[in-house]
């Protein structure tokens, strides 16, 4: 089945930019969704279809996708952005239609 | 407000059974695919099962195929997961989630299922 690989952790200072990668074979041909999960809470969709933001998600969150890597970018990082982030793709014709990345813990220094 | 609330978790024995429920509100439930996604303690998210809006089509992850059954009651806005032949490795927080074009939004708050003797 399809595998999505993320770095286990990313550290960033407040006010700086965090970039979280999601690697997969030809992932650029798929739509990638990103979720934020804070401790003890359910995941929240922050980016869908590579770079679209749901209502209520700050413009500081953006995404891109090309080749074998998708990237979630958090600009002007705030303490409240500290969380786990997961990428996800959908392959409707597959026996394993929904695949999540391994997850990245973002720590705000 | 779109809301999903799961109930039914707890402590269960290996080989046992349980049924999780998810109550939906704030949207036309029958218009959407619905899903169960689980997260073992300290681990990542794993998709478990999905069901079409009218209940006609279901699909499962290999790890639960033949043991778990997803179903829905559109008249009562409820999603279910019947879990049988439980294994220790089924221990996880189980989330119900609505999907639209492959993305999950929103998610319920989750319910913890612990399988242990």
Coordinates of C-alpha atoms in Angstrom, one line a residue:
Chain A
X1 CA 0.0 0.0 0.0
X2 CA 0.9 3.6 -0.4
X3 CA 3.4 5.0 2.2
X4 CA 3.6 8.6 3.4
X5 CA 6.8 9.6 5.3
X6 CA 7.1 12.6 7.6
X7 CA 9.9 13.8 9.9
X8 CA 9.2 12.8 13.5
X9 CA 9.8 16.3 14.8
X10 CA 10.3 19.9 13.8
X11 CA 11.4 22.6 16.2
X12 CA 10.8 26.3 15.5
X13 CA 11.2 29.6 17.4
X14 CA 8.1 31.8 17.8
X15 CA 7.6 34.2 14.9
X16 CA 9.6 32.0 12.5
X17 CA 8.5 29.6 9.8
X18 CA 8.0 25.9 10.1
X19 CA 8.0 23.5 7.2
X20 CA 6.7 20.0 7.5
X21 CA 7.3 17.6 4.7
X22 CA 5.3 14.6 3.5
X23 CA 7.1 12.2 1.2
X24 CA 5.4 9.7 -1.1
X25 CA 5.9 8.2 -4.5
X26 CA 4.6 10.7 -7.1
X27 CA 2.6 12.4 -4.4
X28 CA 2.4 15.5 -6.6
X29 CA -0.3 13.6 -8.6
X30 CA -2.5 13.3 -5.6
X31 CA -4.5 15.7 -3.4
X32 CA -2.9 16.1 0.0
X33 CA -4.8 17.0 3.2
X34 CA -3.2 18.1 6.5
X35 CA -4.5 17.8 10.0
X36 CA -3.4 19.4 13.3
X37 CA -3.8 17.4 16.5
X38 CA -3.2 18.9 19.9
X39 CA -2.7 16.7 22.9
X40 CA -5.9 15.0 24.0
X41 CA -7.9 16.5 21.2
X42 CA -9.3 15.2 17.9
X43 CA -7.5 16.1 14.6
X44 CA -8.6 19.3 12.8
X45 CA -8.3 19.8 9.1
X46 CA -6.0 22.7 8.4
X47 CA -5.2 22.3 4.7
X48 CA -7.1 20.4 2.0
X49 CA -6.3 19.6 -1.6
X50 CA -2.7 20.7 -1.3
X51 CA -3.2 24.3 -0.4
X52 CA -6.8 25.3 0.4
X53 CA -7.7 26.4 3.9
X54 CA -11.0 25.6 5.6
X55 CA -12.9 28.5 7.1
X56 CA -11.4 29.6 10.4
X57 CA -7.9 28.4 9.7
X58 CA -5.4 31.3 9.8
X59 CA -3.7 32.4 6.6
X60 CA -0.4 31.5 8.3
X61 CA -1.1 27.9 7.3
X62 CA -0.3 27.1 3.6
X63 CA 0.6 24.1 1.6
X64 CA 2.3 22.9 -1.6
X65 CA 2.7 19.7 -3.4
X66 CA 5.0 18.6 -6.2
X67 CA 7.0 15.6 -7.3
X68 CA 7.5 13.3 -4.4
X69 CA 7.0 15.8 -1.6
X70 CA 4.1 17.8 -0.2
X71 CA 4.9 20.6 2.3
X72 CA 2.8 22.3 5.1
X73 CA 4.2 25.7 5.9
X74 CA 3.3 27.5 9.1
X75 CA 4.4 31.2 9.0
X76 CA 4.9 33.5 12.0
X77 CA 4.6 30.5 14.3
X78 CA 2.8 30.9 17.6
X79 CA 2.9 28.9 20.8
X80 CA -0.6 27.6 20.0
X81 CA 0.7 25.9 16.9
X82 CA 2.5 23.3 18.9
X83 CA 0.9 20.0 17.9
X84 CA 1.2 16.9 15.9
X85 CA 0.6 17.3 12.2
X86 CA -0.5 14.5 9.8
X87 CA -0.7 14.5 6.0
X88 CA -3.2 12.3 4.2
X89 CA -4.1 11.2 0.7
X90 CA -7.1 9.6 -0.9
X91 CA -7.0 6.9 -3.5
X92 CA -10.6 6.0 -4.2
X93 CA -9.9 3.0 -6.3
X94 CA -7.5 1.3 -3.9
X95 CA -8.0 -1.4 -1.4
X96 CA -6.4 1.0 1.1
X97 CA -8.2 4.3 0.0
X98 CA -7.1 6.5 2.9
X99 CA -3.5 6.8 4.0
X100 CA -2.1 9.0 6.7
X101 CA 1.5 10.1 7.1
X102 CA 3.6 9.1 10.1
X103 CA 3.0 12.4 11.8
X104 CA 5.3 15.3 12.8
X105 CA 5.5 16.8 16.3
X106 CA 6.0 20.5 16.0
X107 CA 7.7 22.1 19.0
X108 CA 7.7 25.8 19.5
X109 CA 10.9 26.8 21.3
Chain B
X1 CA -22.9 23.6 14.1
X2 CA -21.7 20.3 12.6
X3 CA -21.0 17.9 15.4
X4 CA -20.1 14.2 15.9
X5 CA -20.2 12.5 19.3
X6 CA -18.9 9.0 19.9
X7 CA -20.0 6.7 22.7
X8 CA -19.4 3.1 23.7
X9 CA -15.7 2.8 24.6
X10 CA -14.4 1.1 27.7
X11 CA -12.4 -1.9 28.9
X12 CA -13.0 -5.1 27.1
X13 CA -11.5 -8.6 27.1
X14 CA -9.7 -10.2 24.2
X15 CA -12.1 -12.2 22.1
X16 CA -15.0 -10.0 23.2
X17 CA -17.3 -7.7 21.4
X18 CA -18.7 -4.2 21.6
X19 CA -20.5 -1.6 19.5
X20 CA -19.4 2.0 19.1
X21 CA -22.0 4.7 18.2
X22 CA -21.5 8.1 16.7
X23 CA -24.3 10.7 16.8
X24 CA -24.3 13.3 14.1
X25 CA -25.9 16.7 14.1
X26 CA -25.9 19.9 12.1
X27 CA -25.8 18.5 8.6
X28 CA -27.8 16.1 6.3
X29 CA -26.2 12.9 7.6
X30 CA -27.4 10.7 4.6
X31 CA -25.5 12.9 2.1
X32 CA -22.1 11.9 3.3
X33 CA -19.7 9.0 3.5
X34 CA -18.8 8.3 7.1
X35 CA -15.7 6.7 8.6
X36 CA -14.0 5.3 11.6
X37 CA -10.4 6.2 12.2
X38 CA -8.4 4.9 15.1
X39 CA -5.2 6.0 17.0
X40 CA -3.3 3.6 19.3
X41 CA -1.8 5.2 22.4
X42 CA 1.1 7.4 21.3
X43 CA 0.8 6.3 17.7
X44 CA -0.5 7.8 14.4
X45 CA -3.9 7.9 12.7
X46 CA -5.1 4.8 10.9
X47 CA -8.3 4.5 8.8
X48 CA -10.5 1.7 9.8
X49 CA -13.7 1.6 7.8
X50 CA -16.1 3.7 5.6
X51 CA -19.8 3.5 4.6
X52 CA -21.6 5.3 1.8
X53 CA -24.4 7.7 2.6
X54 CA -27.1 5.3 1.9
X55 CA -25.4 2.4 3.5
X56 CA -25.0 0.5 0.2
X57 CA -21.2 0.4 0.1
X58 CA -18.7 -0.4 2.9
X59 CA -15.0 -0.9 3.0
X60 CA -12.5 -2.0 5.6
X61 CA -8.8 -1.9 6.5
X62 CA -7.2 -5.3 6.2
X63 CA -6.5 -5.3 10.0
X64 CA -10.2 -5.4 10.8
X65 CA -11.8 -7.1 7.8
X66 CA -14.1 -9.9 8.9
X67 CA -14.1 -8.7 12.6
X68 CA -15.6 -5.2 12.4
X69 CA -18.8 -4.1 10.8
X70 CA -19.7 -0.5 10.0
X71 CA -23.3 0.5 9.6
X72 CA -25.6 3.5 9.9
X73 CA -29.1 4.5 10.7
X74 CA -29.9 7.6 8.7
X75 CA -33.3 8.1 10.4
X76 CA -31.5 8.5 13.7
X77 CA -28.4 10.2 12.4
X78 CA -26.2 7.5 13.8
X79 CA -23.1 5.7 12.7
X80 CA -22.0 2.4 14.3
X81 CA -19.0 0.2 14.5
X82 CA -19.6 -3.4 15.6
X83 CA -16.3 -4.8 16.9
X84 CA -15.9 -8.5 17.5
X85 CA -13.1 -11.0 18.2
X86 CA -11.2 -8.2 19.8
X87 CA -7.4 -8.2 20.0
X88 CA -5.1 -6.4 22.3
X89 CA -3.8 -4.5 19.3
X90 CA -7.3 -3.0 18.7
X91 CA -6.7 -0.8 21.8
X92 CA -7.0 2.8 20.5
X93 CA -9.0 6.0 20.5
X94 CA -11.7 5.5 17.9
X95 CA -12.9 8.6 16.0
X96 CA -15.8 8.9 13.7
X97 CA -15.4 11.4 10.9
X98 CA -17.3 12.8 7.9
X99 CA -15.6 12.9 4.6
X100 CA -16.0 15.0 1.5
X101 CA -13.9 14.3 -1.6
X102 CA -11.4 12.4 0.4
X103 CA -10.8 14.7 3.3
X104 CA -12.0 14.2 6.9
X105 CA -13.9 17.1 8.4
X106 CA -15.0 17.2 11.1
X107 CA -14.0 14.6 13.6
X108 CA -15.7 13.5 16.8
X109 CA -13.9 13.8 20.1
X110 CA -13.1 10.1 20.1
X111 CA -13.8 7.2 22.4
X112 CA -11.1 5.0 24.0
X113 CA -11.4 1.3 23.6
X114 CA -9.0 -0.8 25.7
X115 CA -8.6 -4.5 25.1
X116 CA -6.9 -6.3 28.0
X117 CA -7.4 -9.2 30.2

